[in-house]
PDB file of C-alpha atoms in Angstrom:
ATOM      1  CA  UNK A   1      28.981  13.187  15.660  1.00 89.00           C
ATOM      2  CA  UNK A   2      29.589  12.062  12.102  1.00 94.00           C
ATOM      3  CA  UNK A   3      31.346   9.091  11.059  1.00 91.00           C
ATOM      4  CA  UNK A   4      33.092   8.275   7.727  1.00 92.00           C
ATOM      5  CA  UNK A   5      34.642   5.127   6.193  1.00 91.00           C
ATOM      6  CA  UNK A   6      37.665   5.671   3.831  1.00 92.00           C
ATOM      7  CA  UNK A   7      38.134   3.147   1.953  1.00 91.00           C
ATOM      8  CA  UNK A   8      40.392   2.031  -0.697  1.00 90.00           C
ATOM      9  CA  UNK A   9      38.091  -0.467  -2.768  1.00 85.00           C
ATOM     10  CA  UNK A  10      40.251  -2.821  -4.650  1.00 83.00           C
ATOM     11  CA  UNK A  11      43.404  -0.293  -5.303  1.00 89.00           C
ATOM     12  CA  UNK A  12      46.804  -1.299  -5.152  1.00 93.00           C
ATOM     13  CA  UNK A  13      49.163  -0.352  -2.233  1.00 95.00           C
ATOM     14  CA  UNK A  14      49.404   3.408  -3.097  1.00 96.00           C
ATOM     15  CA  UNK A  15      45.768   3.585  -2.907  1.00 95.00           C
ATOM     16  CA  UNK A  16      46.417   2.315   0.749  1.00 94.00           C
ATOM     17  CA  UNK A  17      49.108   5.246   1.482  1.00 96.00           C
ATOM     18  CA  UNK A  18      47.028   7.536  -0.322  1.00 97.00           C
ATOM     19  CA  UNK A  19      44.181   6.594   2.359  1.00 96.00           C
ATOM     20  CA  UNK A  20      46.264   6.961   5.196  1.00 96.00           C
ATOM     21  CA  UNK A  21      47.519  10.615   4.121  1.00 97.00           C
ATOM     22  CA  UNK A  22      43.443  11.140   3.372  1.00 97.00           C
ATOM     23  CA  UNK A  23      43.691  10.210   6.968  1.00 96.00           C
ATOM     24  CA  UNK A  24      46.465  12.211   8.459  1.00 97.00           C
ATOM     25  CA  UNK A  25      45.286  15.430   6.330  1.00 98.00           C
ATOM     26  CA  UNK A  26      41.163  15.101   7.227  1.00 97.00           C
ATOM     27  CA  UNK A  27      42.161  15.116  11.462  1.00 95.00           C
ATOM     28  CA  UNK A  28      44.524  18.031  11.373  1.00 96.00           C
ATOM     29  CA  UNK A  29      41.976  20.149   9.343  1.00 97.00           C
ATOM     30  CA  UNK A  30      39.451  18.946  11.482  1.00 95.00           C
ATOM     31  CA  UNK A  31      41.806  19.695  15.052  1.00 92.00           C
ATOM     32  CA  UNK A  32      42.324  23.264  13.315  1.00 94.00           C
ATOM     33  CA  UNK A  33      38.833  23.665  13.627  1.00 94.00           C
ATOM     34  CA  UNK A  34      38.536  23.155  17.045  1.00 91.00           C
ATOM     35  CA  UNK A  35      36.959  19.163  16.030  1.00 94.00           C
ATOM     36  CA  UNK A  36      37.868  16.042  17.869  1.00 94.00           C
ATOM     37  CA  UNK A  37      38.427  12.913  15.657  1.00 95.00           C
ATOM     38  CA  UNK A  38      39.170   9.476  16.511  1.00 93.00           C
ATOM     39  CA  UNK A  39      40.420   6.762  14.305  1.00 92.00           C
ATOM     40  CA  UNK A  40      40.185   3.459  13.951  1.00 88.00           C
ATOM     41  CA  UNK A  41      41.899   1.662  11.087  1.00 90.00           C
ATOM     42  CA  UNK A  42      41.603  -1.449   9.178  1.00 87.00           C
ATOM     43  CA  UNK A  43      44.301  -4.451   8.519  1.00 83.00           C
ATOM     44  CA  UNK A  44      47.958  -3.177   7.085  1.00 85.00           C
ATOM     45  CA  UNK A  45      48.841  -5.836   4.787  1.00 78.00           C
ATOM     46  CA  UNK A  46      52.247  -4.959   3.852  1.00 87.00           C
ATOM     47  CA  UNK A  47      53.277  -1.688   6.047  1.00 89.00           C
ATOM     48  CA  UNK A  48      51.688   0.564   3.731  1.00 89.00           C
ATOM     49  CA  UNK A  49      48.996   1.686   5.057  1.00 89.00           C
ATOM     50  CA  UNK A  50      44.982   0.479   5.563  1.00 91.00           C
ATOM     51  CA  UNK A  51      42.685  -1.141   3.634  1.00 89.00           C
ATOM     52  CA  UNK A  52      39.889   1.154   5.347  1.00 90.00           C
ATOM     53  CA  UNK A  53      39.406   3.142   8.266  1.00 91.00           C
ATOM     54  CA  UNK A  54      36.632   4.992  10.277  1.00 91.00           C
ATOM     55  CA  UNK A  55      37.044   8.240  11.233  1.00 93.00           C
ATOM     56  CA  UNK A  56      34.647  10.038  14.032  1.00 94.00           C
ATOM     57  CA  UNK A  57      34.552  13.469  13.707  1.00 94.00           C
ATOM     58  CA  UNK A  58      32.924  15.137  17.313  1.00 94.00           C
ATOM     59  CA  UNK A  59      31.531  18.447  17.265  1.00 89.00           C
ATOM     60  CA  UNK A  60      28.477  20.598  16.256  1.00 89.00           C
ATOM     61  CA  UNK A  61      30.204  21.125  13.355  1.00 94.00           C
ATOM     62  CA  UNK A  62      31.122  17.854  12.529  1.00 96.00           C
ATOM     63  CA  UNK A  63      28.671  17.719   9.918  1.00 96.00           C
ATOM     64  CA  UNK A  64      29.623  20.909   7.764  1.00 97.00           C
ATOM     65  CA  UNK A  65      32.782  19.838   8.168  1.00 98.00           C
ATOM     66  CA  UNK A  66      32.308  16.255   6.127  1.00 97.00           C
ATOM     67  CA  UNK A  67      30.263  17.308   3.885  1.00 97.00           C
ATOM     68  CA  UNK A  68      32.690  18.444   1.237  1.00 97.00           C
ATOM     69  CA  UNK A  69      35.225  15.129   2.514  1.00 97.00           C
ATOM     70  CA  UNK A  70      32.440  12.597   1.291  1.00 95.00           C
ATOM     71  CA  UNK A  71      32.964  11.128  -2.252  1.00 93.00           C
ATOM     72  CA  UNK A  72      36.316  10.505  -4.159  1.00 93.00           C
ATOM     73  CA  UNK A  73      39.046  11.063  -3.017  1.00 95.00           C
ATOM     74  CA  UNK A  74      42.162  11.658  -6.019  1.00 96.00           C
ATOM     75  CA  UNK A  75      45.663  12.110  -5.366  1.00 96.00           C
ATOM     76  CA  UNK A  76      47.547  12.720  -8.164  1.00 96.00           C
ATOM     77  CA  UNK A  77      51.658  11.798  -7.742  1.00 96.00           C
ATOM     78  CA  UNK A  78      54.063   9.193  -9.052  1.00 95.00           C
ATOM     79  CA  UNK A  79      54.133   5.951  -7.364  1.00 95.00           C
ATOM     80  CA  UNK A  80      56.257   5.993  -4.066  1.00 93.00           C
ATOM     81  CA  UNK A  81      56.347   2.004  -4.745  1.00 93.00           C
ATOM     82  CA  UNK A  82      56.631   1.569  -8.687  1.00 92.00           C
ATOM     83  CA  UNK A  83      58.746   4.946 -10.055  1.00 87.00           C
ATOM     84  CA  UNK A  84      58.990   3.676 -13.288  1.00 88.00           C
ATOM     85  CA  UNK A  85      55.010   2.814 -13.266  1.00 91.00           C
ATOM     86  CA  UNK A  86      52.895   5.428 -15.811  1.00 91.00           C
ATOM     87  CA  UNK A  87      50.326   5.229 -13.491  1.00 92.00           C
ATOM     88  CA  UNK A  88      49.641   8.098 -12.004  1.00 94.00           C
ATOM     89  CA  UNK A  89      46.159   9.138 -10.570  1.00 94.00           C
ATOM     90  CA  UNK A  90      45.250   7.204  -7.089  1.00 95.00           C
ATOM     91  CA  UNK A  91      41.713   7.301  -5.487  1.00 94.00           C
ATOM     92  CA  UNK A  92      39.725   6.417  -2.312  1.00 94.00           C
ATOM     93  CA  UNK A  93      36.314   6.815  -1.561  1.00 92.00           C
ATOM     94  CA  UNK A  94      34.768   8.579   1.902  1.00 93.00           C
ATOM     95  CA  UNK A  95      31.240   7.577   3.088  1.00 91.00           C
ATOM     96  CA  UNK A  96      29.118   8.525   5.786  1.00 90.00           C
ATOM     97  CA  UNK A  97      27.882   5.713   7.613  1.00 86.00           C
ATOM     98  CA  UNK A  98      24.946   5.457   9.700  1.00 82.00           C
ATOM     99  CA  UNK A  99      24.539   6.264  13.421  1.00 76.00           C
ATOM    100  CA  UNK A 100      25.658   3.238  15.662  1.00 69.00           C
ATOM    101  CA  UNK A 101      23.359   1.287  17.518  1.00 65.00           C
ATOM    102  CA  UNK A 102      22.795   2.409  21.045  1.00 65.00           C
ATOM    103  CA  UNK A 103      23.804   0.456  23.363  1.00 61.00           C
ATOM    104  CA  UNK A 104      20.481  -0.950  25.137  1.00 62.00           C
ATOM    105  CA  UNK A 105      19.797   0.440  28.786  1.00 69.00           C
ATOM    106  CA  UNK A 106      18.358  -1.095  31.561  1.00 72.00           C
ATOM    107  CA  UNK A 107      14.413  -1.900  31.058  1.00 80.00           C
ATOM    108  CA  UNK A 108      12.416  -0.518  33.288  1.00 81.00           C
ATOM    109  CA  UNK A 109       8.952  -1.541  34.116  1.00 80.00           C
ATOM    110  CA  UNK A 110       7.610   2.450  33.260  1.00 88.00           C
ATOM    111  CA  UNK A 111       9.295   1.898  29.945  1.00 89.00           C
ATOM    112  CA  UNK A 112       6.529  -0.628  29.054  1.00 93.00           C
ATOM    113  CA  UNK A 113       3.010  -1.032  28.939  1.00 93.00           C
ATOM    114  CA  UNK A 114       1.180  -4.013  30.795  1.00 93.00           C
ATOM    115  CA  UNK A 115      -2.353  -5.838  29.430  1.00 91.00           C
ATOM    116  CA  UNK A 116      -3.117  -8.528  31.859  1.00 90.00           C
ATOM    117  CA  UNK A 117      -5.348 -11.200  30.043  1.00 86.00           C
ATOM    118  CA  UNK A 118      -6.376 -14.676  30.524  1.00 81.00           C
ATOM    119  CA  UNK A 119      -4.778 -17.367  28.750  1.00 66.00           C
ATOM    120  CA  UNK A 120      -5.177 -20.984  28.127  1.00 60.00           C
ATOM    121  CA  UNK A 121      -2.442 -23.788  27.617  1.00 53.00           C
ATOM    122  CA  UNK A 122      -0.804 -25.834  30.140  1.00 52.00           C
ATOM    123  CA  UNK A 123      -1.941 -24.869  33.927  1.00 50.00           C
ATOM    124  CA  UNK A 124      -4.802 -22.927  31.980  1.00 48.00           C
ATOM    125  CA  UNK A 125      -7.798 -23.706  34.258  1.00 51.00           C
ATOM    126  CA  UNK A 126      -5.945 -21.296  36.993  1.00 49.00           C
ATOM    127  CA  UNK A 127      -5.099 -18.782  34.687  1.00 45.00           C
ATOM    128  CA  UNK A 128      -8.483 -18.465  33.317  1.00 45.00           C
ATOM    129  CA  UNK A 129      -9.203 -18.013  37.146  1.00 52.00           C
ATOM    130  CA  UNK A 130      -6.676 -15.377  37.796  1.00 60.00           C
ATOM    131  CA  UNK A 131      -5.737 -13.526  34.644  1.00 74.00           C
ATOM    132  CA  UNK A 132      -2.267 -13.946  35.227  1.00 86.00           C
ATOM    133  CA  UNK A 133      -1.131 -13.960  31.429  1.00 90.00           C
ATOM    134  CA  UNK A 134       0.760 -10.434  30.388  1.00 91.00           C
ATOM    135  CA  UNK A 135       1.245  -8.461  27.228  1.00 90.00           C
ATOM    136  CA  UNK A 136       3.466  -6.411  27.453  1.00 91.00           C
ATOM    137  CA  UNK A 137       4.414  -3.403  24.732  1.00 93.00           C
ATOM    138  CA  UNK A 138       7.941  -1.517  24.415  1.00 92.00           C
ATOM    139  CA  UNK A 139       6.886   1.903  24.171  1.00 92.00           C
ATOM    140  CA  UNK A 140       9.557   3.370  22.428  1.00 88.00           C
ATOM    141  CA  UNK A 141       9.985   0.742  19.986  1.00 87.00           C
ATOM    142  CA  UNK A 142       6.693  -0.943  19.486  1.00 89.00           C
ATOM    143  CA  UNK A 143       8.204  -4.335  20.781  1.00 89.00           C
ATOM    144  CA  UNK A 144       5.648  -6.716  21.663  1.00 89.00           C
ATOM    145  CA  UNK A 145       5.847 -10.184  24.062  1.00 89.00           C
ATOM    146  CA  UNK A 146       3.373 -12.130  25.640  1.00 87.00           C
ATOM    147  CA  UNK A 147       4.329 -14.132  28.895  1.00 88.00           C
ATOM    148  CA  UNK A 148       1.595 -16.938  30.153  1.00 83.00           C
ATOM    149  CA  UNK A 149       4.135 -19.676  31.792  1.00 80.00           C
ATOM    150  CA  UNK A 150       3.622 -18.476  35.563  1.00 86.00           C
ATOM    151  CA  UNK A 151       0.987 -18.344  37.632  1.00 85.00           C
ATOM    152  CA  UNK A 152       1.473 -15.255  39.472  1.00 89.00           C
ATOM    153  CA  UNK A 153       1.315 -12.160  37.064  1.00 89.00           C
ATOM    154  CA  UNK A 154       4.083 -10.186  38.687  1.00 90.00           C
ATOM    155  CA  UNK A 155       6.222 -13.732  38.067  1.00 91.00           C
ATOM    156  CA  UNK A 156       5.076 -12.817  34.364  1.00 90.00           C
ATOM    157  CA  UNK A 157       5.688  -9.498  34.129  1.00 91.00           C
ATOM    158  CA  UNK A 158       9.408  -9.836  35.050  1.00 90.00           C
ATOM    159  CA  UNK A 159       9.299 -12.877  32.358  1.00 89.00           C
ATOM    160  CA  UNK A 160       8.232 -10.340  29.494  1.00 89.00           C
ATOM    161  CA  UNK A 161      10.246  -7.615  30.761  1.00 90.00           C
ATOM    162  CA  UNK A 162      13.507 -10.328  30.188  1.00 89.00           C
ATOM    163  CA  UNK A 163      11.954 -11.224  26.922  1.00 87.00           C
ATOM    164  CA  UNK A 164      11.585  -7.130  25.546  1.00 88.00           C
ATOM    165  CA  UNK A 165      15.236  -6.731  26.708  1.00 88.00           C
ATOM    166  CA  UNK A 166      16.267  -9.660  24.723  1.00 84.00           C
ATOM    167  CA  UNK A 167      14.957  -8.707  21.748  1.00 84.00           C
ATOM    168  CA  UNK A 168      16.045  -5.134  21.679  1.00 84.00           C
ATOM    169  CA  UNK A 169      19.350  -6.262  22.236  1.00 82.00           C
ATOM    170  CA  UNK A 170      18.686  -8.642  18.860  1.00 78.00           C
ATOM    171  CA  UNK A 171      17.465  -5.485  17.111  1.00 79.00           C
ATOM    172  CA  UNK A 172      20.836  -3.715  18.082  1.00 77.00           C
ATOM    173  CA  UNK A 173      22.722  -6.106  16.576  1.00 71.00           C
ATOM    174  CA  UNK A 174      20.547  -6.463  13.618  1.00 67.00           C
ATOM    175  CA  UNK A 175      21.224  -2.707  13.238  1.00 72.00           C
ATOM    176  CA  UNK A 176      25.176  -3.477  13.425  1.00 72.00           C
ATOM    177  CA  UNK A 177      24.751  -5.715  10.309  1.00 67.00           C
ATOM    178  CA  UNK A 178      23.501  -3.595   8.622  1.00 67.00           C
ATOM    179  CA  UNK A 179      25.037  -0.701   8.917  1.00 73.00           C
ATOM    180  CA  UNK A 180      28.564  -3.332   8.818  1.00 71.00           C
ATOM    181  CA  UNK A 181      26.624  -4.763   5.342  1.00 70.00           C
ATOM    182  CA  UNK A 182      26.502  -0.918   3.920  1.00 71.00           C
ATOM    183  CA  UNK A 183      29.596  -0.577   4.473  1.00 73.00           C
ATOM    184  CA  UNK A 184      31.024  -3.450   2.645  1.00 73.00           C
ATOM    185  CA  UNK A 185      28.842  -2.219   0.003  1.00 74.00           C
ATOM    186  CA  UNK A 186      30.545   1.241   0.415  1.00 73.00           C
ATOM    187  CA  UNK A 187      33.382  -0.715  -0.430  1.00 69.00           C
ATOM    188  CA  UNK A 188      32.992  -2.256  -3.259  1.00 72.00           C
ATOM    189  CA  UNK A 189      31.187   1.051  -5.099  1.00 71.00           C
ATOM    190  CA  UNK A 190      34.450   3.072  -4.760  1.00 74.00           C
ATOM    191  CA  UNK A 191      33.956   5.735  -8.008  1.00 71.00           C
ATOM    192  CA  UNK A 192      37.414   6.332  -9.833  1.00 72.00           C
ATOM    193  CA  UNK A 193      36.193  10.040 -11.365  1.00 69.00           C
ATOM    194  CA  UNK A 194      34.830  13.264 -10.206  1.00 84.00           C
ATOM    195  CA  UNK A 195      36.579  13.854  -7.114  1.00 93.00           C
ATOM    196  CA  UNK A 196      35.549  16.105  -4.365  1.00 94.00           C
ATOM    197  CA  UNK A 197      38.944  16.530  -3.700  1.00 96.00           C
ATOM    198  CA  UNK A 198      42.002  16.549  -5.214  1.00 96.00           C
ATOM    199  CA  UNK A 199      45.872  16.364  -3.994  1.00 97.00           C
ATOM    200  CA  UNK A 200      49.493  16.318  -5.461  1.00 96.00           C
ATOM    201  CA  UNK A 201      52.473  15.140  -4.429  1.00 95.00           C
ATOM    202  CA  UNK A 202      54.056  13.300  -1.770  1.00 93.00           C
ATOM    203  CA  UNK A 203      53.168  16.313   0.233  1.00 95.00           C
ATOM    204  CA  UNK A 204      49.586  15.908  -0.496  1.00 97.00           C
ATOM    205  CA  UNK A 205      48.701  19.432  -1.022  1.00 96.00           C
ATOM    206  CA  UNK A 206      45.512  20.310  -2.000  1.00 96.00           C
ATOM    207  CA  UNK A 207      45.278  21.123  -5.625  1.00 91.00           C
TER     208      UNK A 207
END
């Protein structure tokens, strides 16, 4: 699975409709190819088409496929919204953005490693007694919590196990801002030159 941002930086409207033929053109290559797409697109100010929008390309594929997509975009035609404007050169920037975040699964107690230690604090005389503090280790992601508050370890166990869950769930969405941060960034580093590829017309052929 690959997925790219189009984006239309700062450009005026025809930027926008040249994005959404960018769009229209990069699915039915990609359906021609035997590659499912979805879509997703950003706000529609004014009916002519999106700021932005993600494309996910599906597929083993998928990857050869975007490669020569990603960069500028340039579609070369006379305004559709300005005729008399000498403007005449519109462009849009594709990025590949990073893998999403997977949604967390359910914790399991095998997907973590236990220490059992003896702690002080509050209650600590009976804890020195009974080693009921736990340390416990996210194996697959290095995530550490300690959890001393009961007296009975297994009570502690199933307190750290709530604890790792919580804060892979906080590195998920850490991961979501930035990988939403890069592509604001993406944004705003639209390159007008050197285009990957270039079309004509209100056809948008390839040129």
């Amino acid at each position: 699975m690959i997925r790219l941002l189009l984006t239309s930086g700062r450009g005026p409207a025809e930027c926008r409709i040249a994005l959404a033929k960018a769009v229209a053109t990069l699915t039915a290559e990609a359906t021609s190819l035997g590659l499912d797409t979805d879509c997703v697109n950003g706000p529609n100010p004014d009916g002519h088409g999106p700021a932005s929008a993600i494309t996910v390309i599906h597929g083993d594929a998928a990857a050869a496929f975007a490669r020569p997509w990603i960069g500028s975009i340039q579609w070369v035609a006379q305004s559709p919204l300005r005729p008399h404007h000498k403007r005449k050169n519109w462009f849009i920037g594709v990025f590949e953005l990073p893998a999403p975040p997977e949604a967390p699964k359910a914790l399991a107690a095998h997907d973590v490693r236990f220490e059992a230690f003896r702690a002080g604090g509050p209650g600590g005389q009976h804890q020195n007694k009974t080693g009921s503090a736990v340390r416990a280790t996210h194996i697959a992601t290095g995530l550490s919590v300690v959890a001393r508050e009961e007296r009975a370890q297994h009570r502690n166990k199933a307190l750290a196990l709530e604890r790792i869950a919580a804060l892979i769930r906080l590195q998920g969405e850490l991961e979501a801002i930035t990988a939403r941060n890069d592509a604001h960034a993406a944004h705003d580093r639209l390159e007008r030159g050197s285009p990957v590829k270039r079309f004509k017309g209100s056809a948008f052929q390839a040129s």
